[in-house]
Coordinates of C-alpha atoms in Angstrom, one line a residue:
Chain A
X234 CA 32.1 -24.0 12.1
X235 CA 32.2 -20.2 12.5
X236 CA 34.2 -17.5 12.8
X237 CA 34.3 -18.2 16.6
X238 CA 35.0 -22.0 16.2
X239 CA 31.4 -23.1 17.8
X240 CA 28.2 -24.7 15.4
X241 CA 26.3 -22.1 13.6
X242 CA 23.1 -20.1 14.6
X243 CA 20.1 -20.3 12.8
X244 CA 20.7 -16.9 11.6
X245 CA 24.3 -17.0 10.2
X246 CA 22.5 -20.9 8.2
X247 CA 19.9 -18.1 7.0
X248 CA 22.0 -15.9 6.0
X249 CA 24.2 -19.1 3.7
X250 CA 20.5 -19.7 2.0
X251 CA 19.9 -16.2 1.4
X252 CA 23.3 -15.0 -0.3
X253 CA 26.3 -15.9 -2.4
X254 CA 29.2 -15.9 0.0
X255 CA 32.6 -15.3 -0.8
X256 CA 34.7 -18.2 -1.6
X257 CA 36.9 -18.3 1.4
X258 CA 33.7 -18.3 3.3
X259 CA 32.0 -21.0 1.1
X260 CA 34.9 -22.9 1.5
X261 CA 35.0 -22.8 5.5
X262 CA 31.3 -23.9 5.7
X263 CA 30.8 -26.4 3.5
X264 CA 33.8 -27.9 5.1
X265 CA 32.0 -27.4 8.1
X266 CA 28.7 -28.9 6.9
X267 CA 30.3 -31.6 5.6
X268 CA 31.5 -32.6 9.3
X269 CA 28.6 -31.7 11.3
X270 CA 25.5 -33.1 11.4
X271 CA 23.6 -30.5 13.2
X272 CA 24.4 -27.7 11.0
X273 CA 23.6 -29.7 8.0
X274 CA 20.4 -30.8 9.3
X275 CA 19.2 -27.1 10.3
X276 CA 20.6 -26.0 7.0
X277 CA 18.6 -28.7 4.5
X278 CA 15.9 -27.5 6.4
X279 CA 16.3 -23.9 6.0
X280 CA 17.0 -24.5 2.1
X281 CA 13.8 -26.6 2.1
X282 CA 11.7 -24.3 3.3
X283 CA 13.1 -21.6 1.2
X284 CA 12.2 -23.6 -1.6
X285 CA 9.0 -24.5 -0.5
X286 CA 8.1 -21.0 0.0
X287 CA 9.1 -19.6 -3.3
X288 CA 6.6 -22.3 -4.6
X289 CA 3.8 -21.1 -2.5
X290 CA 0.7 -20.7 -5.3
X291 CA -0.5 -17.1 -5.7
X292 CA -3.5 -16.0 -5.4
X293 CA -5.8 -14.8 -8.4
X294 CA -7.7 -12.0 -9.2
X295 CA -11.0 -11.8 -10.2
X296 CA -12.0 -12.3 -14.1
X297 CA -12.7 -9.4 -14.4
X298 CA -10.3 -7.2 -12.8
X299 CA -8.1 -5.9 -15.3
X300 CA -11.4 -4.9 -17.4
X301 CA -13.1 -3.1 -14.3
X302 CA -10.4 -1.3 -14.2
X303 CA -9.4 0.0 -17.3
X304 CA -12.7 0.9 -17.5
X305 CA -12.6 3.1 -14.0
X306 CA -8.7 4.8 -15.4
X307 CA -11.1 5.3 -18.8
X308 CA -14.2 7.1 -16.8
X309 CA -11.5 9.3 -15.2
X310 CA -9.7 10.4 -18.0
X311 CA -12.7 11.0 -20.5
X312 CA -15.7 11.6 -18.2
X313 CA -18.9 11.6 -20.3
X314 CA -20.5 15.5 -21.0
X315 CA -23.6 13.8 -19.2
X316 CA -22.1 13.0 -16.2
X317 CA -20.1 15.9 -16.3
X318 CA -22.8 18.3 -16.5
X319 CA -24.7 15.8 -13.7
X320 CA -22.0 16.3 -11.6
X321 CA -21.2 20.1 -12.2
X322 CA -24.6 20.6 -12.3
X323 CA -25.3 19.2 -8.5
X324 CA -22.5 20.8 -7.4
X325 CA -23.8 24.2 -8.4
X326 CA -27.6 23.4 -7.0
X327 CA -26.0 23.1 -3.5
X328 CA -24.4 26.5 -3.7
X329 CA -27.3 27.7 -5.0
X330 CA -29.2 26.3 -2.0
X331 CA -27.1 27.7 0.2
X332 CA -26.6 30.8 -0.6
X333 CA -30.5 31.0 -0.8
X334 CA -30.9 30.3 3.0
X335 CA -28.5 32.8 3.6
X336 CA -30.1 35.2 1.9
X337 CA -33.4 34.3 2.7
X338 CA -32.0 33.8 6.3
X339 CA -30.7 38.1 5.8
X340 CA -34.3 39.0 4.1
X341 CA -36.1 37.8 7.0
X342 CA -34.3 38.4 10.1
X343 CA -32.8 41.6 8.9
X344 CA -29.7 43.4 10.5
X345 CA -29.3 43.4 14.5
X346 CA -29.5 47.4 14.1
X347 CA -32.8 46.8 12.0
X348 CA -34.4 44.1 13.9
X349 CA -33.2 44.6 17.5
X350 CA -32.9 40.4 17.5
X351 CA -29.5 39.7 18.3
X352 CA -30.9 36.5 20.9
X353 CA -29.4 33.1 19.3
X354 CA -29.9 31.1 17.1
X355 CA -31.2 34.1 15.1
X356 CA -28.8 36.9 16.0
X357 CA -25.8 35.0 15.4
X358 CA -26.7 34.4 11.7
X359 CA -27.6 38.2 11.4
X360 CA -24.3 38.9 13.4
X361 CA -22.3 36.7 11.2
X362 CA -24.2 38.3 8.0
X363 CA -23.1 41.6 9.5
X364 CA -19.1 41.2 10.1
X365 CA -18.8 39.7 6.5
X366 CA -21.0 42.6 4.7
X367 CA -18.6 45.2 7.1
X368 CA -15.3 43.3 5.7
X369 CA -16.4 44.1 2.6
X370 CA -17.1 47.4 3.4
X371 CA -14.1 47.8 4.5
X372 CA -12.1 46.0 1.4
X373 CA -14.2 48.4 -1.1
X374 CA -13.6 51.7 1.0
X375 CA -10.0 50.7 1.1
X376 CA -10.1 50.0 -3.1
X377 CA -11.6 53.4 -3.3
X378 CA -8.8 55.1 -1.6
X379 CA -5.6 53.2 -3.0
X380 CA -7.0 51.5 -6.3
X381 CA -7.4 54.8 -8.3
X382 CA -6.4 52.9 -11.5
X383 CA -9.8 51.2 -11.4
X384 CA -11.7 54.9 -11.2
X385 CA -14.6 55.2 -14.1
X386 CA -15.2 51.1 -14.1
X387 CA -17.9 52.0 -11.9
X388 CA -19.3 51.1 -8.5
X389 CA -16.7 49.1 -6.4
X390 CA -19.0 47.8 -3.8
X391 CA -20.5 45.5 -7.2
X392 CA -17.1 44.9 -8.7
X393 CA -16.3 43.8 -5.6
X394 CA -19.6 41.6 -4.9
X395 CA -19.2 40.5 -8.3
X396 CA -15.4 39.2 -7.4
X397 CA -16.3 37.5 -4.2
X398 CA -19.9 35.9 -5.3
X399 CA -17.6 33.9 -8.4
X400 CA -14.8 32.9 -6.2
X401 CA -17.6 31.5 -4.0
X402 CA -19.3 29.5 -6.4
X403 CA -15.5 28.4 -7.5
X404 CA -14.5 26.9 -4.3
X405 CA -18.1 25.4 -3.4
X406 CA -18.5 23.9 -6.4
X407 CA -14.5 22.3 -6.3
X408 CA -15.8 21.1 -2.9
X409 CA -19.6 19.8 -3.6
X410 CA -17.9 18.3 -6.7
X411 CA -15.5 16.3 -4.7
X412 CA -18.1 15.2 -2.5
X413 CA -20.2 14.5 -5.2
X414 CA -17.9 12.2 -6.9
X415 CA -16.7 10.0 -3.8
X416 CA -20.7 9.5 -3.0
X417 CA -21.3 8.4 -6.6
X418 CA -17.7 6.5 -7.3
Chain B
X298 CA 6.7 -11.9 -30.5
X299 CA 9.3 -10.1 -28.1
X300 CA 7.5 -9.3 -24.7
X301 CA 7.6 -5.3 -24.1
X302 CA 9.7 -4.3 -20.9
X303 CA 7.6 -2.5 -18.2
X304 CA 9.7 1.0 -19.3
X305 CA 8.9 0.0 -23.1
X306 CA 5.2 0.0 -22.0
X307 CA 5.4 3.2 -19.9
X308 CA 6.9 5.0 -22.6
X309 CA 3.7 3.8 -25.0
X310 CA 1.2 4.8 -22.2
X311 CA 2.6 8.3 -21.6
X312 CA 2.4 9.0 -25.8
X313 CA -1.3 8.6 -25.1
X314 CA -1.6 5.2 -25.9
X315 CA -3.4 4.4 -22.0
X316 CA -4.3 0.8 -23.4
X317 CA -1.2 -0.6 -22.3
X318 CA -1.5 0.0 -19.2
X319 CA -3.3 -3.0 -19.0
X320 CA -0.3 -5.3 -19.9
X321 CA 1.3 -3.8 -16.5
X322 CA -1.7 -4.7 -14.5
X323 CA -1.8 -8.5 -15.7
X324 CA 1.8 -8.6 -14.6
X325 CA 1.7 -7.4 -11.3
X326 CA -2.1 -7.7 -10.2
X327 CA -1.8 -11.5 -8.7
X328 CA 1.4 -10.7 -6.8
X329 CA 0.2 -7.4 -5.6
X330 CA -2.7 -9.6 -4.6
X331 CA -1.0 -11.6 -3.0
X332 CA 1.0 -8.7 -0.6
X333 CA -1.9 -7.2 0.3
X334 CA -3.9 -9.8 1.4
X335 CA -0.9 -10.8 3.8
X336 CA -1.6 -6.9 5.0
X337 CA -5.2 -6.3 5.1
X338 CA -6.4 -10.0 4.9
X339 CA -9.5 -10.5 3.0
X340 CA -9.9 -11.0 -0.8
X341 CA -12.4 -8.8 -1.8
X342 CA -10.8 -5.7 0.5
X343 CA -7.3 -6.4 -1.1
X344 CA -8.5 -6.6 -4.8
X345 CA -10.3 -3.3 -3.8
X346 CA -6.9 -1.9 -2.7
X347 CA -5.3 -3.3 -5.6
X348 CA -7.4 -1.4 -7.7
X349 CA -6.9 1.9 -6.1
X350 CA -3.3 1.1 -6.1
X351 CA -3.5 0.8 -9.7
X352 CA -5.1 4.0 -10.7
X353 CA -3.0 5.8 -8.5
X354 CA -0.3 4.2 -9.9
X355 CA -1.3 5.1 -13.4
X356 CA -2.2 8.7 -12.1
X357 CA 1.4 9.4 -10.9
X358 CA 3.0 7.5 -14.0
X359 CA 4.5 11.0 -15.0
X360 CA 6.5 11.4 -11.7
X361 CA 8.0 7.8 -12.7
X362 CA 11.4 8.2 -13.2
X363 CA 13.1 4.9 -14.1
X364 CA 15.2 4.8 -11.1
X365 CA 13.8 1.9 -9.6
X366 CA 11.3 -0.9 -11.3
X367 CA 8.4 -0.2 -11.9
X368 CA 7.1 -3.2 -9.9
X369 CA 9.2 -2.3 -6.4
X370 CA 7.3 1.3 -7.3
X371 CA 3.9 -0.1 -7.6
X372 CA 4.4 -2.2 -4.8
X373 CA 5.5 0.6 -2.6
X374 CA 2.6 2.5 -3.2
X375 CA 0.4 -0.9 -2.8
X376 CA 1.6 -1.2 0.3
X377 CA 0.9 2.3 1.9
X378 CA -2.4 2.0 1.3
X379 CA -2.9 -1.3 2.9
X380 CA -0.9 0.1 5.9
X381 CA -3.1 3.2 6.2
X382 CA -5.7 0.6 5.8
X383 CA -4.9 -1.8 8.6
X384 CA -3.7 1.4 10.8
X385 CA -7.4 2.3 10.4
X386 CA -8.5 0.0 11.5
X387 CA -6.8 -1.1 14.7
X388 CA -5.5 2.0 15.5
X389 CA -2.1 3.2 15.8
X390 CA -0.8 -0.2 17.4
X391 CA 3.4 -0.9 17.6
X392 CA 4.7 -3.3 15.2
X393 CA 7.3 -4.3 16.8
X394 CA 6.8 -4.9 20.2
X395 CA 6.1 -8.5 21.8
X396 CA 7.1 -10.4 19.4
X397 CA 11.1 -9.9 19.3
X398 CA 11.5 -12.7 22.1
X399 CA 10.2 -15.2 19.7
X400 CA 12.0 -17.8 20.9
X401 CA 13.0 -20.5 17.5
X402 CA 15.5 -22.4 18.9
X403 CA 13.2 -24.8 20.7
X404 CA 13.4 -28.6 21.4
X405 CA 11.2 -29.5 18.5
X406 CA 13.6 -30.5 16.7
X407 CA 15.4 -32.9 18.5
X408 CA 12.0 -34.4 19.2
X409 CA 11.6 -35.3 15.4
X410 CA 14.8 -34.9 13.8
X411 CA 13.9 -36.1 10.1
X412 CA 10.4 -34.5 10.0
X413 CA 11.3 -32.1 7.8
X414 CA 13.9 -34.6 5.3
X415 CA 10.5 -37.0 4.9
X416 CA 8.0 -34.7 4.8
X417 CA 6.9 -34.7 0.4
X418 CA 7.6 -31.3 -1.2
X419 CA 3.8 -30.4 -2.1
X420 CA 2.9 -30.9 1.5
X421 CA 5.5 -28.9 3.0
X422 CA 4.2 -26.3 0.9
X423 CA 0.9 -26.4 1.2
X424 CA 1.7 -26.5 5.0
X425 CA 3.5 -23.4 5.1
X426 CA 1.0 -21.8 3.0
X427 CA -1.0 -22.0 6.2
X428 CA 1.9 -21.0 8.6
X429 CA 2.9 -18.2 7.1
X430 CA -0.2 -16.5 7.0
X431 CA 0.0 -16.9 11.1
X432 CA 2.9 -15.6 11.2
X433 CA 3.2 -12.0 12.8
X434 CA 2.8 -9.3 10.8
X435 CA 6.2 -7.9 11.6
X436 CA 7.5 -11.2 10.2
X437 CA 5.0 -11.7 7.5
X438 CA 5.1 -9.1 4.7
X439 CA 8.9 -8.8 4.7
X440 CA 8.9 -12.6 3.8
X441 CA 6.2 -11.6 1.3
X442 CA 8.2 -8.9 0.0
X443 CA 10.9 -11.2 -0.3
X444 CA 9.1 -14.2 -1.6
X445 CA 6.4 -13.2 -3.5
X446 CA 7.6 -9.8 -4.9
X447 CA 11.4 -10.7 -5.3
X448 CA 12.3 -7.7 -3.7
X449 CA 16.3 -8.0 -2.6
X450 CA 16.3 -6.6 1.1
X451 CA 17.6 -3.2 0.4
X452 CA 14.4 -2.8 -1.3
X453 CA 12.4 -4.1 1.2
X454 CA 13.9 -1.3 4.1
X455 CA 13.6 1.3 1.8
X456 CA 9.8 0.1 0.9
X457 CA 9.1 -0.5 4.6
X458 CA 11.1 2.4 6.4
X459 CA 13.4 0.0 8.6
X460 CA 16.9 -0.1 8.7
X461 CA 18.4 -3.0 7.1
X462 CA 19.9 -5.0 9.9
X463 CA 16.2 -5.2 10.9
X464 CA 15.2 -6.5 7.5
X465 CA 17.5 -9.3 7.6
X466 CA 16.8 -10.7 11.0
X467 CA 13.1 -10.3 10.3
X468 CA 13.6 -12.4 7.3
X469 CA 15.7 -14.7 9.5
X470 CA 13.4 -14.9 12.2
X471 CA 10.6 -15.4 9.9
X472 CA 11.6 -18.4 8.3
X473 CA 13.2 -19.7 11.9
X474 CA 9.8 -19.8 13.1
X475 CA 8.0 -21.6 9.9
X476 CA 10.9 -24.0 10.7
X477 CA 10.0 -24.5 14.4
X478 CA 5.9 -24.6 13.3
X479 CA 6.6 -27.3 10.8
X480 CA 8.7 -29.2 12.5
X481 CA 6.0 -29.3 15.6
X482 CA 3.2 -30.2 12.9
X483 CA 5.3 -32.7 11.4
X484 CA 6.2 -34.2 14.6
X485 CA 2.6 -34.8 15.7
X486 CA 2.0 -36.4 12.3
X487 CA 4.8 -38.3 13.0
X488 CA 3.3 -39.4 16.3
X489 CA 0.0 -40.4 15.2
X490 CA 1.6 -43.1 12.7

């Protein structure tokens, strides 16, 4: 019986399967149990399906699991040169690429102050082409004024193209390489 | 020979010796198996998520600290994938919602009081095999945590984010309800002889 002198809940039974009580309490219910039929019945059932369930079969994994695997932790730590320079290689195609329709995209429409085109879709490329060739304007004029330290390594506006073109091809290839390597894994 | 402990193992891998690391996949592959298909459901999706587990597992090995086993680690980061997975899925749906009410105190019993002292042990388990698989999921993987992965229920909270009053009357509830399934299965078998 419980603390509150009435048969036990199925909870406070699961809670006997589940952990070691103290002795005063182990005491107090198997006295209990051994008086009521209705307790011991819900608890022999409880402990038998406790058992039962800890004898539940697992599943298994495939035969080949463990090797497929090893060999995908393998691939990542020493990727082949080959696929390296595949991967790498693809990566720096797609800048390539795209810088190439930019530049072809520049090359053919020209400025809006060249062209007079500033209708879309045309216009917004050369408008877009514009503000980013007038940041860096702006980032080499303000090198020329404050950065007096770099004077004599000579023209700014290619140190400065020079800087910006690498970091590009950084970043795009980090990205296109990602890309490439969740389309090919 | 002497079986190397999991911390004996990690210590080889992280001297370079990455081998090993297939020693701690034999050991926990078929019970991580087994936790997420009571997640996500099918085979070949859970040994998929097993083997992402794994390798992200073995990519994090350095931030391994010792502090807990490895295998309540493992299975930690097992089971947040399978939960991203199944949240996926379906959606950002409750967990616990209708299925507090449940009720398990029903008349079944009564109705076939020595169902469950009769019934042979390989058939109870093969029987609850199938219940607990319909069990809710709320109900479900804390009673695989507990059962399959030994986990002792502070584990489990931690692991799954709930308090541990919570854990415990999941668990409860859980096995309450396997009680009131089998004992309405048995009772129809009963009938029919």
């Amino acid at each position: 019986m419980n603390a509150n002198g009435h048969h036990y809940s199925l909870d406070e039974l699961n809670a006997l399967v589940d952990t070691k009580q103290e002795a005063e309490v182990t005491v107090r219910t198997d006295a209990h149990l051994a008086v009521c039929d209705r307790c011991r019945r819900r608890y022999v059932q409880l402990f038998r399906i406790d058992r039962s369930l800890r004898a539940i079969p697992l599943p298994e994994t495939g035969r080949e699991f463990t090797q497929t695997l090893m060999i995908r932790l393998s691939r990542g730590a020493r990727t082949p040169l080959a696929f390296r320079l595949l991967e790498h290689g693809a990566s720096f195609l797609g800048t390539l690429v795209i810088m190439s329709v930019l530049a072809s995209a520049y090359l053919l429409l020209g400025s809006p102050a060249e062209t007079g085109r500033d209708s879309a879709p045309f216009g917004i490329i050369a408008r877009g082409w514009s503000t980013v060739s007038g940041g860096v304007s702006l980032a080499v004029q303000w090198m020329t004024e404050h950065l007096t330290a770099l004077d004599g390594l000579g023209s700014y506006g290619v140190w400065a193209f020079g800087i910006g073109a690498v970091l590009a091809l950084v970043v795009a290839d980090r990205l296109l390489t990602r890309w490439f390597l969740q389309k090919v894994r | 020979m002497e079986q190397l402990t999991d911390f004996q193992v990690i210590e080889d891998i992280r001297r370079g010796d990455g081998r090993r690391y297939a020693l701690l996949v034999d050991r926990y592959k078929d019970r991580g198996l087994a936790l997420a298909m009571r997640i996500v459901g099918g085979k070949e999706e859970s040994e998929e998520l097993l083997q992402d587990a794994f390798l992200r597992a073995f990519q994090a090995l350095g931030d391994f600290r010792g502090d807990a086993k490895f295998g309540t680690w493992f299975y930690r980061i097992l089971y947040n994938l399978c939960m991203t997975r199944v949240t996926r899925r379906r959606g950002r749906r409750e967990l616990h919602d209708h299925f507090s009410d449940v009720d398990t105190e029903s008349a079944a019993e009564d109705e076939t009081p020595d169902a469950l002292e009769i019934v042979e042990d390989l058939q109870l388990t093969e029987l609850l095999a199938v219940e607990v698989e319909r069990l809710p999921e709320q109900f479900r993987i804390p009673l695989t945590l507990f059962y399959i992965q030994e986990l002792r229920y502070e584990e489990i909270s931690e692991l799954m984010g709930l308090p541990l009053g919570t854990v415990k009357t999941h668990l409860f509830r859980a096995r309450a309800i396997l009680r009131k399934r089998v004992l309405t299965v048995l009772g129809k078998e009963v009938d029919v002889l």
